[in-house]
Amino acid sequence: MVTVPELSPETSRLLVSAALSLAAILLFLTFLPSAPRGGHPPAKKMAQTPPGHGHTENLGAGKAIAVLTSGGDAQGMNAAVRAVVRVGIYTGAKVYFVHEGYQGLVDGGDNIKEATWESVSMMLQLGGTVIGSARCQDFRTREGRLKAARNLVKRGITNLCVIGGDGSLTGADTFRAEWSSLLAELVKVGGITAEEAKKSSYLNIVGMVGSIDNDFCGTDMTIGTDSALHRIMEIVDAITTTAQSHQRTFVLEVMGRHCGYLALITALACGADWVFIPESPPEDDWEDHLCRRLTETRVGGSRLNIIIVAEGAIDKHGKAITSDDIKNLVVKRLGYDTRVTILGHVQRGGTPSAFDRILGSRMGVEAVMALLEGTPDTPACVVSLSGNQAVRLPLMECVQVTKDVTTAMNEGRFDEALKLRGRSFQNNWNVYKLLAHIRPPSTKSGYTLAVLNVGAPAAGMNAAVRSTVRIGLIHGHRMLAVHDGFEGLAYGKLEEISWERVGSWTGLGGSKLGTKRTLPKKYFEEISATISNFGIHGLIIIGGFEAFTGSLELMEGRAKYEELCIPLCIIPATVSNNVPGSDFSIGADTALNTITTTCDRIKQSAAGTKRRVFIIETMGGFCGYLATMAGLAAGADAAYIYEEHFNIHDLQVNVEHLTEKMKTTVKRGLVLRNERCNENYTTDFIYNLYSEEGKGIFDCRKNVLGHMQQGGTPTPFDRNFGTKMGAKAVAWITGKIKECSRHGRIFANTADSACLLGMRKRSLVFQPITDLKEQTDFEHRIPKEQWWLKLRPILKILAKYNIELDTSEKAHLEHVTHKRISLESNI
């Protein structure tokens, strides 16, 4: 296995995600939930739960946790609050809301209220923060912190979960450092008794970063960032249509006073002509360069120009570069019809994306665990995302590095600022510069690459093709587009594709090249002839399980057909996310958001009608990824999948669970079913069973989502993921062609000359597809091991089932300065 530096799930993200090592975060939960407090009793047990490693019913007994949101709001904060409350209650702890952030902590009274299971119902899909946030000057003073300490001690609260930015988390750390002296002073003035002080002798602090700017060092994605990108891309897509109509130039200003992340990812995701970010100011002659770029784009046939600018953009000398400056420059120099759009707080608004809901939920669960495991010697930590893994990091180390970035920028050390932002940020910047600032060379490499789509359409495929074509042209290659998959390759449906042709493909859903599920085995002779006739030296295959199995067939054909002995690279792209060798596939995030949005509307209907349960069927073949992740993102009561066996008893248990739920204030239910989870327990069967068993208690409705899950505009994650995967694939295949070149001919017959590019935890890796055969269940078209199955218990805990957890692994505290560095290779 050849390891290539990570791809952030901003990526995630994914982050899933919308994206944590969603595998790891489950593994490090170190508790077995007890019976929940308050609300309806849990069902006995849900199907096939993993074995636990020790009973911890009393892990939270006698303890109290307070959760607050502070600073600017961010979509996904409510998901984090909901998870903290429900997991806290589940472990036997009391959980308190602190309304209005630190101000509520200082003012006390009704601002600090005990939370119940039902009090966080219907929060998951809400933007902002339901418990409120406020800037608080009082907490900055010792007098204010004395009041806050007294309010906590009087309620027996010694665990504080803070969701906010670096300022909010710094305030929490100061509070913890002063805790002993604050208690001593309160005892002295009679604010609390000595006995109360003894019971509350130390304060545990755990932070979660909620910030749309993604400006906190130590984590690849902060809560709210992915949702903000969704809002931005919705507007960019809308503006693009009007800009094309009138041949306009649009300058879009996005948030990011000290961090250019939103601007950078937006530029990657929409194929912007230029982006201004504070971490990497343009050269002094940027005005000439910008105008030359816009002119080239128009001459190439484009009817619009998009320029993205972060609100904190500056030049090399620290002078601000404003959107109006850029507009005036374009109008004066080029005479283009130019408009400025400042997005402002719309970026904070709206419904959180699926990625942010899952991220907030995962972080909330891990934050509770970190609090309940805390000791007086445990440093205040922040729950973070590194690549596709969750980690706990010392809070103040992260804060310090975040401040170091600002200091470096203020002192003009921009290269250092970029490094401090982290490898994910650097990787994004490097890919953007390649796609936007470098044009195809006049000298050609002499190599020809062909790119094709295989399987079913998936949103983000076109972004991957665009990146593949343009990076290929930058390398000097001749690029061929293959229409209709392997069948098109057999019948010679190829055309040379240009830089301009793929210019607007990033935001288009489906597949512009066309896809087919046809496998290549019966076409070996024709495909060999096509490869020979067109002089193809390498294949980049973008697709799902058929792309994987078809590539294995091509490798088998090498023994008989010498023309098939060329390097090939697979980029996984399928809504099912069932390709072995990768945690994520292009298109899965878009499908997940489509399902989640639909579930939101259905839940709203169910809540309005009262006593109604909806059965929703999702796509995925035998792979339960969409059902599980959508269940987590939408707050489902159950998600039936093939990978987790269930029987009639389990269905009955779920009915009993929903029957008890209808006795509470939450009179609605949502059940997801993967389309091939069981050939006998069909959607109709489950619907009929629930309808019969729920008579007089609740009624049922069913909804088969169908192919709408494959359609739609790709999400920012899928656009960015596809763009970076395409760039990586071309870099790898270029090197492999040179490696396999002998006297002007290409002969690639080794296992490592046919690889799948996949995301594994913190890294992108190229894996020989023959090595992945043993990891694959070919009958059911799924990997034998799937990381997201570790998330199943959290889905059930948050739905209030009494289950056991596998706690054989857990997250350990890492240090920001000691984290493994994996620098980006040159593309």
Short mmCIF file of C-alpha atoms in Angstrom, two decimals, residues 237-631:
data_model
loop_
_atom_site.label_atom_id
_atom_site.label_comp_id
_atom_site.label_asym_id
_atom_site.label_seq_id
_atom_site.Cartn_x
_atom_site.Cartn_y
_atom_site.Cartn_z
CA ASP A 237 -24.90 28.36 -8.34
CA ALA A 238 -27.77 30.85 -8.50
CA ILE A 239 -25.46 33.72 -9.41
CA THR A 240 -23.72 31.65 -12.09
CA THR A 241 -26.92 31.37 -14.14
CA THR A 242 -27.55 35.11 -14.19
CA ALA A 243 -23.88 35.88 -14.81
CA GLN A 244 -23.87 33.62 -17.87
CA SER A 245 -27.01 35.25 -19.18
CA HIS A 246 -25.44 38.72 -19.15
CA GLN A 247 -21.72 37.85 -19.55
CA ARG A 248 -20.97 39.34 -16.16
CA THR A 249 -18.13 39.17 -13.68
CA PHE A 250 -19.22 38.50 -10.12
CA VAL A 251 -17.13 39.27 -7.05
CA LEU A 252 -18.39 37.28 -4.05
CA GLU A 253 -17.27 38.16 -0.56
CA VAL A 254 -17.51 35.37 2.00
CA MET A 255 -16.79 35.33 5.72
CA GLY A 256 -13.31 34.69 7.06
CA ARG A 257 -11.69 37.69 8.71
CA HIS A 258 -8.58 35.75 9.70
CA CYS A 259 -9.13 32.48 7.85
CA GLY A 260 -9.61 31.91 4.14
CA TYR A 261 -11.00 28.38 4.36
CA LEU A 262 -14.54 29.21 3.17
CA ALA A 263 -13.19 31.28 0.28
CA LEU A 264 -10.69 28.59 -0.72
CA ILE A 265 -13.14 25.67 -0.72
CA THR A 266 -15.76 27.78 -2.50
CA ALA A 267 -13.23 28.59 -5.22
CA LEU A 268 -12.37 24.89 -5.60
CA ALA A 269 -16.01 23.83 -5.58
CA CYS A 270 -17.20 26.34 -8.20
CA GLY A 271 -14.07 26.56 -10.36
CA ALA A 272 -13.55 30.26 -9.62
CA ASP A 273 -11.13 32.28 -11.74
CA TRP A 274 -9.43 33.78 -8.67
CA VAL A 275 -9.56 33.65 -4.89
CA PHE A 276 -8.16 36.04 -2.31
CA ILE A 277 -7.35 34.62 1.15
CA PRO A 278 -5.52 36.26 4.06
CA GLU A 279 -3.04 33.39 4.56
CA SER A 280 -1.52 33.73 1.07
CA PRO A 281 -1.70 37.27 -0.35
CA PRO A 282 -1.15 37.67 -4.09
CA GLU A 283 2.09 38.95 -5.59
CA ASP A 284 2.54 42.69 -6.05
CA ASP A 285 1.55 42.54 -9.72
CA TRP A 286 -1.68 40.70 -8.97
CA GLU A 287 -3.81 43.31 -10.75
CA ASP A 288 -2.13 42.55 -14.10
CA HIS A 289 -2.26 38.81 -13.49
CA LEU A 290 -5.96 38.90 -12.55
CA CYS A 291 -6.96 40.92 -15.61
CA ARG A 292 -4.94 38.62 -17.87
CA ARG A 293 -6.67 35.59 -16.35
CA LEU A 294 -10.17 37.02 -16.83
CA THR A 295 -9.39 37.94 -20.42
CA GLU A 296 -8.06 34.44 -21.17
CA THR A 297 -11.22 32.90 -19.75
CA ARG A 298 -13.48 35.07 -21.90
CA VAL A 299 -11.41 34.45 -25.03
CA GLY A 300 -11.71 30.73 -24.30
CA GLY A 301 -15.48 31.00 -24.65
CA SER A 302 -16.64 31.50 -21.04
CA ARG A 303 -19.53 33.89 -20.55
CA LEU A 304 -18.79 34.67 -16.92
CA ASN A 305 -16.06 35.21 -14.36
CA ILE A 306 -16.26 34.35 -10.67
CA ILE A 307 -13.88 35.92 -8.15
CA ILE A 308 -14.07 34.82 -4.51
CA VAL A 309 -12.70 37.07 -1.78
CA ALA A 310 -12.45 36.40 1.95
CA GLU A 311 -13.51 39.39 4.04
CA GLY A 312 -10.02 39.50 5.59
CA ALA A 313 -8.09 39.39 2.29
CA ILE A 314 -4.90 41.45 2.26
CA ASP A 315 -1.92 42.09 0.01
CA LYS A 316 1.72 41.30 0.83
CA HIS A 317 2.02 44.58 2.72
CA GLY A 318 -1.01 44.01 4.92
CA LYS A 319 -3.29 46.38 3.03
CA ALA A 320 -6.89 45.20 2.74
CA ILE A 321 -8.14 43.98 -0.64
CA THR A 322 -11.87 44.65 -0.70
CA SER A 323 -14.52 43.42 -3.08
CA ASP A 324 -15.09 47.01 -4.23
CA ASP A 325 -11.37 47.37 -5.03
CA ILE A 326 -11.58 44.29 -7.24
CA LYS A 327 -14.77 45.46 -8.96
CA ASN A 328 -13.30 48.88 -9.72
CA LEU A 329 -10.16 47.28 -11.12
CA VAL A 330 -12.10 44.97 -13.48
CA VAL A 331 -14.42 47.74 -14.67
CA LYS A 332 -11.58 50.23 -15.22
CA ARG A 333 -9.13 47.86 -16.92
CA LEU A 334 -11.44 45.51 -18.82
CA GLY A 335 -14.80 47.26 -18.98
CA TYR A 336 -16.65 44.09 -17.93
CA ASP A 337 -20.13 44.34 -16.43
CA THR A 338 -19.21 43.56 -12.80
CA ARG A 339 -21.32 42.97 -9.72
CA VAL A 340 -20.41 42.56 -6.04
CA THR A 341 -22.31 40.21 -3.72
CA ILE A 342 -21.48 40.22 0.00
CA LEU A 343 -23.01 37.10 1.50
CA GLY A 344 -22.83 38.14 5.16
CA HIS A 345 -24.78 36.30 7.83
CA VAL A 346 -26.74 34.18 5.37
CA GLN A 347 -23.72 31.88 5.69
CA ARG A 348 -24.60 31.21 9.33
CA GLY A 349 -28.24 30.49 8.59
CA GLY A 350 -30.34 27.62 7.41
CA THR A 351 -30.56 23.95 8.20
CA PRO A 352 -27.34 22.15 9.13
CA SER A 353 -25.96 19.73 6.57
CA ALA A 354 -25.88 15.99 7.21
CA PHE A 355 -22.13 16.21 7.79
CA ASP A 356 -22.52 18.84 10.53
CA ARG A 357 -25.31 16.92 12.25
CA ILE A 358 -23.20 13.78 12.35
CA LEU A 359 -20.08 15.72 13.34
CA GLY A 360 -21.94 17.51 16.14
CA SER A 361 -23.50 14.26 17.34
CA ARG A 362 -20.18 12.41 17.35
CA MET A 363 -18.35 15.23 19.11
CA GLY A 364 -21.14 15.51 21.68
CA VAL A 365 -20.89 11.81 22.53
CA GLU A 366 -17.11 11.97 22.82
CA ALA A 367 -17.26 15.17 24.89
CA VAL A 368 -19.46 13.47 27.50
CA MET A 369 -17.06 10.54 27.65
CA ALA A 370 -14.08 12.87 28.08
CA LEU A 371 -15.85 14.72 30.90
CA LEU A 372 -16.90 11.61 32.78
CA GLU A 373 -13.42 10.09 32.47
CA GLY A 374 -11.77 13.33 33.60
CA THR A 375 -9.65 13.66 36.74
CA PRO A 376 -8.14 16.71 38.47
CA ASP A 377 -4.95 16.03 36.50
CA THR A 378 -6.64 15.79 33.11
CA PRO A 379 -5.96 18.94 31.06
CA ALA A 380 -8.90 20.73 29.47
CA CYS A 381 -9.29 19.18 26.05
CA VAL A 382 -11.05 19.88 22.80
CA VAL A 383 -12.67 17.14 20.73
CA SER A 384 -11.24 17.47 17.23
CA LEU A 385 -11.29 15.96 13.76
CA SER A 386 -8.04 14.91 12.12
CA GLY A 387 -8.53 13.58 8.62
CA ASN A 388 -11.22 11.00 9.16
CA GLN A 389 -10.41 10.34 12.83
CA ALA A 390 -11.54 11.87 16.08
CA VAL A 391 -8.90 12.96 18.56
CA ARG A 392 -8.76 14.75 21.89
CA LEU A 393 -6.29 17.62 21.95
CA PRO A 394 -5.12 19.86 24.81
CA LEU A 395 -7.34 22.90 24.51
CA MET A 396 -4.72 25.57 25.10
CA GLU A 397 -2.22 24.03 22.68
CA CYS A 398 -4.82 24.42 19.93
CA VAL A 399 -5.64 27.96 21.02
CA GLN A 400 -1.96 28.88 21.01
CA VAL A 401 -1.36 27.54 17.49
CA THR A 402 -4.49 29.38 16.31
CA LYS A 403 -3.07 32.61 17.73
CA ASP A 404 0.30 31.83 16.15
CA VAL A 405 -1.33 31.86 12.70
CA THR A 406 -2.64 35.39 13.24
CA THR A 407 0.75 36.51 14.58
CA ALA A 408 2.53 35.03 11.55
CA MET A 409 0.18 36.84 9.17
CA ASN A 410 0.57 40.13 11.04
CA GLU A 411 4.35 39.79 10.77
CA GLY A 412 4.24 38.90 7.07
CA ARG A 413 5.33 35.27 7.53
CA PHE A 414 2.68 33.92 5.19
CA ASP A 415 4.38 30.62 4.32
CA GLU A 416 4.50 29.82 8.02
CA ALA A 417 0.85 30.82 8.43
CA LEU A 418 -0.12 28.33 5.71
CA LYS A 419 1.82 25.55 7.43
CA LEU A 420 0.24 26.33 10.79
CA ARG A 421 -3.21 26.07 9.23
CA GLY A 422 -2.45 22.38 8.74
CA ARG A 423 -1.81 19.97 5.91
CA SER A 424 -5.46 19.83 4.84
CA PHE A 425 -5.51 23.58 4.21
CA GLN A 426 -2.19 23.39 2.37
CA ASN A 427 -3.42 20.52 0.19
CA ASN A 428 -6.51 22.48 -0.83
CA TRP A 429 -4.42 25.52 -1.63
CA ASN A 430 -1.96 23.51 -3.75
CA VAL A 431 -4.75 21.92 -5.79
CA TYR A 432 -6.45 25.28 -6.31
CA LYS A 433 -3.23 26.90 -7.53
CA LEU A 434 -2.71 24.09 -10.04
CA LEU A 435 -6.21 24.35 -11.45
CA ALA A 436 -6.47 28.13 -11.49
CA HIS A 437 -2.98 29.52 -11.90
CA ILE A 438 -1.24 27.10 -14.26
CA ARG A 439 -2.08 26.63 -17.92
CA PRO A 440 -1.22 23.67 -20.20
CA PRO A 441 2.39 23.81 -21.40
CA SER A 442 3.29 24.21 -25.07
CA THR A 443 5.48 21.11 -24.90
CA LYS A 444 3.57 17.84 -24.73
CA SER A 445 4.40 14.74 -22.73
CA GLY A 446 3.58 12.40 -25.59
CA TYR A 447 1.21 10.42 -23.37
CA THR A 448 -2.54 9.94 -23.81
CA LEU A 449 -4.93 9.38 -20.89
CA ALA A 450 -8.56 8.32 -21.18
CA VAL A 451 -11.19 9.03 -18.52
CA LEU A 452 -14.54 7.24 -18.24
CA ASN A 453 -17.51 6.92 -15.89
CA VAL A 454 -18.75 3.43 -14.96
CA GLY A 455 -21.83 2.26 -13.05
CA ALA A 456 -24.68 4.53 -11.98
CA PRO A 457 -24.51 8.36 -12.02
CA ALA A 458 -23.25 10.03 -8.85
CA ALA A 459 -23.13 13.76 -8.08
CA GLY A 460 -19.51 14.90 -8.16
CA MET A 461 -18.46 12.67 -11.07
CA ASN A 462 -18.28 15.72 -13.35
CA ALA A 463 -16.07 17.59 -10.88
CA ALA A 464 -13.70 14.61 -10.86
CA VAL A 465 -13.65 14.49 -14.67
CA ARG A 466 -12.99 18.23 -14.89
CA SER A 467 -10.08 17.99 -12.47
CA THR A 468 -8.70 14.90 -14.22
CA VAL A 469 -8.83 16.56 -17.64
CA ARG A 470 -7.31 19.85 -16.54
CA ILE A 471 -4.53 18.36 -14.42
CA GLY A 472 -3.79 15.96 -17.27
CA LEU A 473 -3.48 18.86 -19.69
CA ILE A 474 -1.22 20.69 -17.22
CA HIS A 475 1.05 17.63 -17.29
CA GLY A 476 1.13 17.94 -21.06
CA HIS A 477 -0.96 14.85 -21.76
CA ARG A 478 -3.52 14.38 -24.51
CA MET A 479 -6.84 13.79 -22.75
CA LEU A 480 -9.61 11.61 -24.14
CA ALA A 481 -13.19 11.45 -22.84
CA VAL A 482 -14.88 8.05 -23.11
CA HIS A 483 -18.67 8.09 -23.42
CA ASP A 484 -20.88 5.33 -21.94
CA GLY A 485 -18.34 3.49 -19.81
CA PHE A 486 -16.64 0.27 -20.85
CA GLU A 487 -19.14 -0.21 -23.66
CA GLY A 488 -18.16 3.14 -25.13
CA LEU A 489 -14.49 2.18 -24.78
CA ALA A 490 -15.21 -0.98 -26.79
CA TYR A 491 -17.15 0.81 -29.53
CA GLY A 492 -14.69 3.71 -29.86
CA LYS A 493 -16.94 6.42 -28.39
CA LEU A 494 -13.98 8.64 -27.54
CA GLU A 495 -13.19 12.27 -28.20
CA GLU A 496 -10.33 14.55 -27.34
CA ILE A 497 -11.46 16.92 -24.63
CA SER A 498 -10.19 20.44 -24.04
CA TRP A 499 -9.59 22.73 -21.08
CA GLU A 500 -12.56 24.94 -21.94
CA ARG A 501 -14.95 22.06 -22.54
CA VAL A 502 -14.96 21.00 -18.88
CA GLY A 503 -14.90 24.53 -17.44
CA SER A 504 -18.43 24.60 -16.02
CA TRP A 505 -18.70 20.93 -15.03
CA THR A 506 -17.90 21.27 -11.31
CA GLY A 507 -21.43 22.05 -10.18
CA LEU A 508 -23.28 19.73 -12.54
CA GLY A 509 -24.95 16.60 -11.17
CA GLY A 510 -25.10 13.24 -12.92
CA SER A 511 -22.50 12.27 -15.53
CA LYS A 512 -21.79 14.36 -18.63
CA LEU A 513 -19.82 11.46 -20.14
CA GLY A 514 -22.65 9.00 -19.58
CA THR A 515 -22.41 5.83 -17.50
CA LYS A 516 -23.27 2.18 -18.03
CA ARG A 517 -23.04 -0.85 -15.77
CA THR A 518 -21.64 -3.02 -18.59
CA LEU A 519 -18.48 -4.94 -17.62
CA PRO A 520 -15.55 -5.21 -20.04
CA LYS A 521 -14.87 -8.98 -20.12
CA LYS A 522 -16.90 -9.70 -23.26
CA TYR A 523 -15.32 -6.73 -25.04
CA PHE A 524 -11.61 -7.45 -24.48
CA GLU A 525 -10.82 -7.65 -28.17
CA GLU A 526 -12.68 -4.44 -29.03
CA ILE A 527 -11.26 -2.56 -26.02
CA SER A 528 -7.74 -3.68 -26.92
CA ALA A 529 -8.26 -2.39 -30.46
CA THR A 530 -9.54 0.96 -29.15
CA ILE A 531 -6.56 1.35 -26.81
CA SER A 532 -4.22 0.61 -29.73
CA ASN A 533 -6.03 2.82 -32.25
CA PHE A 534 -6.18 5.84 -29.95
CA GLY A 535 -2.73 5.30 -28.46
CA ILE A 536 -4.00 5.25 -24.87
CA HIS A 537 -1.28 4.98 -22.20
CA GLY A 538 -3.42 5.06 -19.06
CA LEU A 539 -7.05 4.79 -17.89
CA ILE A 540 -8.75 6.73 -15.10
CA ILE A 541 -12.02 5.02 -14.23
CA ILE A 542 -14.51 6.97 -12.11
CA GLY A 543 -17.36 4.86 -10.78
CA GLY A 544 -18.82 2.45 -8.27
CA PHE A 545 -18.61 -1.29 -7.70
CA GLU A 546 -18.71 -1.97 -11.47
CA ALA A 547 -15.62 0.21 -11.88
CA PHE A 548 -13.84 -1.99 -9.31
CA THR A 549 -14.95 -5.34 -10.73
CA GLY A 550 -14.47 -4.16 -14.32
CA SER A 551 -10.91 -3.11 -13.55
CA LEU A 552 -10.23 -6.55 -12.06
CA GLU A 553 -11.47 -8.06 -15.31
CA LEU A 554 -9.14 -5.79 -17.31
CA MET A 555 -6.25 -7.04 -15.19
CA GLU A 556 -7.23 -10.64 -15.92
CA GLY A 557 -7.28 -9.79 -19.62
CA ARG A 558 -3.68 -8.63 -19.52
CA ALA A 559 -2.52 -12.24 -19.81
CA LYS A 560 -4.04 -12.51 -23.28
CA TYR A 561 -4.14 -8.92 -24.53
CA GLU A 562 -0.93 -6.92 -24.34
CA GLU A 563 -2.83 -3.67 -25.04
CA LEU A 564 -4.48 -3.97 -21.60
CA CYS A 565 -1.05 -3.73 -19.94
CA ILE A 566 -1.39 -0.03 -19.17
CA PRO A 567 -1.70 1.67 -15.77
CA LEU A 568 -5.23 2.25 -14.52
CA CYS A 569 -6.62 4.12 -11.53
CA ILE A 570 -10.09 3.85 -10.02
CA ILE A 571 -11.74 6.81 -8.31
CA PRO A 572 -14.73 5.54 -6.24
CA ALA A 573 -17.95 7.35 -7.14
CA THR A 574 -21.29 5.90 -6.04
CA VAL A 575 -24.12 6.98 -3.77
CA SER A 576 -24.02 3.55 -2.11
CA ASN A 577 -20.49 4.07 -0.72
CA ASN A 578 -19.83 0.35 -1.18
CA VAL A 579 -16.47 0.37 -2.99
CA PRO A 580 -13.78 -1.53 -1.04
CA GLY A 581 -10.67 0.43 -0.17
CA SER A 582 -12.26 3.80 0.59
CA ASP A 583 -14.16 5.21 3.55
CA PHE A 584 -16.00 7.60 1.24
CA SER A 585 -17.15 7.62 -2.37
CA ILE A 586 -17.95 10.64 -4.52
CA GLY A 587 -21.72 11.16 -4.55
CA ALA A 588 -22.53 9.59 -1.19
CA ASP A 589 -22.57 12.95 0.63
CA THR A 590 -25.01 14.44 -1.88
CA ALA A 591 -27.32 11.43 -1.59
CA LEU A 592 -27.10 11.55 2.19
CA ASN A 593 -28.12 15.21 2.25
CA THR A 594 -31.01 14.50 -0.11
CA ILE A 595 -32.31 11.76 2.19
CA THR A 596 -31.77 13.87 5.31
CA THR A 597 -33.68 16.83 3.83
CA THR A 598 -36.56 14.54 2.89
CA CYS A 599 -36.61 13.02 6.37
CA ASP A 600 -36.78 16.51 7.89
CA ARG A 601 -39.92 17.25 5.92
CA ILE A 602 -41.42 13.91 6.79
CA LYS A 603 -40.68 14.41 10.50
CA GLN A 604 -42.35 17.80 10.29
CA SER A 605 -45.44 16.17 8.82
CA ALA A 606 -45.41 13.45 11.47
CA ALA A 607 -44.98 15.98 14.28
CA GLY A 608 -47.89 18.03 12.97
CA THR A 609 -50.21 15.05 12.56
CA LYS A 610 -49.17 13.44 15.88
CA ARG A 611 -48.93 9.70 16.53
CA ARG A 612 -47.59 8.90 13.08
CA VAL A 613 -44.66 6.69 12.07
CA PHE A 614 -42.99 6.93 8.67
CA ILE A 615 -41.16 4.02 7.02
CA ILE A 616 -38.56 5.33 4.54
CA GLU A 617 -36.75 3.13 2.01
CA THR A 618 -33.26 4.25 0.95
CA MET A 619 -30.92 3.13 -1.83
CA GLY A 620 -27.62 1.36 -1.36
CA GLY A 621 -28.09 -2.20 -2.61
CA PHE A 622 -26.86 -4.44 0.20
CA CYS A 623 -24.84 -1.57 1.73
CA GLY A 624 -26.52 0.12 4.68
CA TYR A 625 -24.36 3.27 4.67
CA LEU A 626 -27.10 5.67 3.51
CA ALA A 627 -29.73 4.24 5.87
CA THR A 628 -27.40 4.34 8.87
CA MET A 629 -25.92 7.78 8.28
CA ALA A 630 -29.24 9.32 7.31
CA GLY A 631 -30.72 7.77 10.45
#
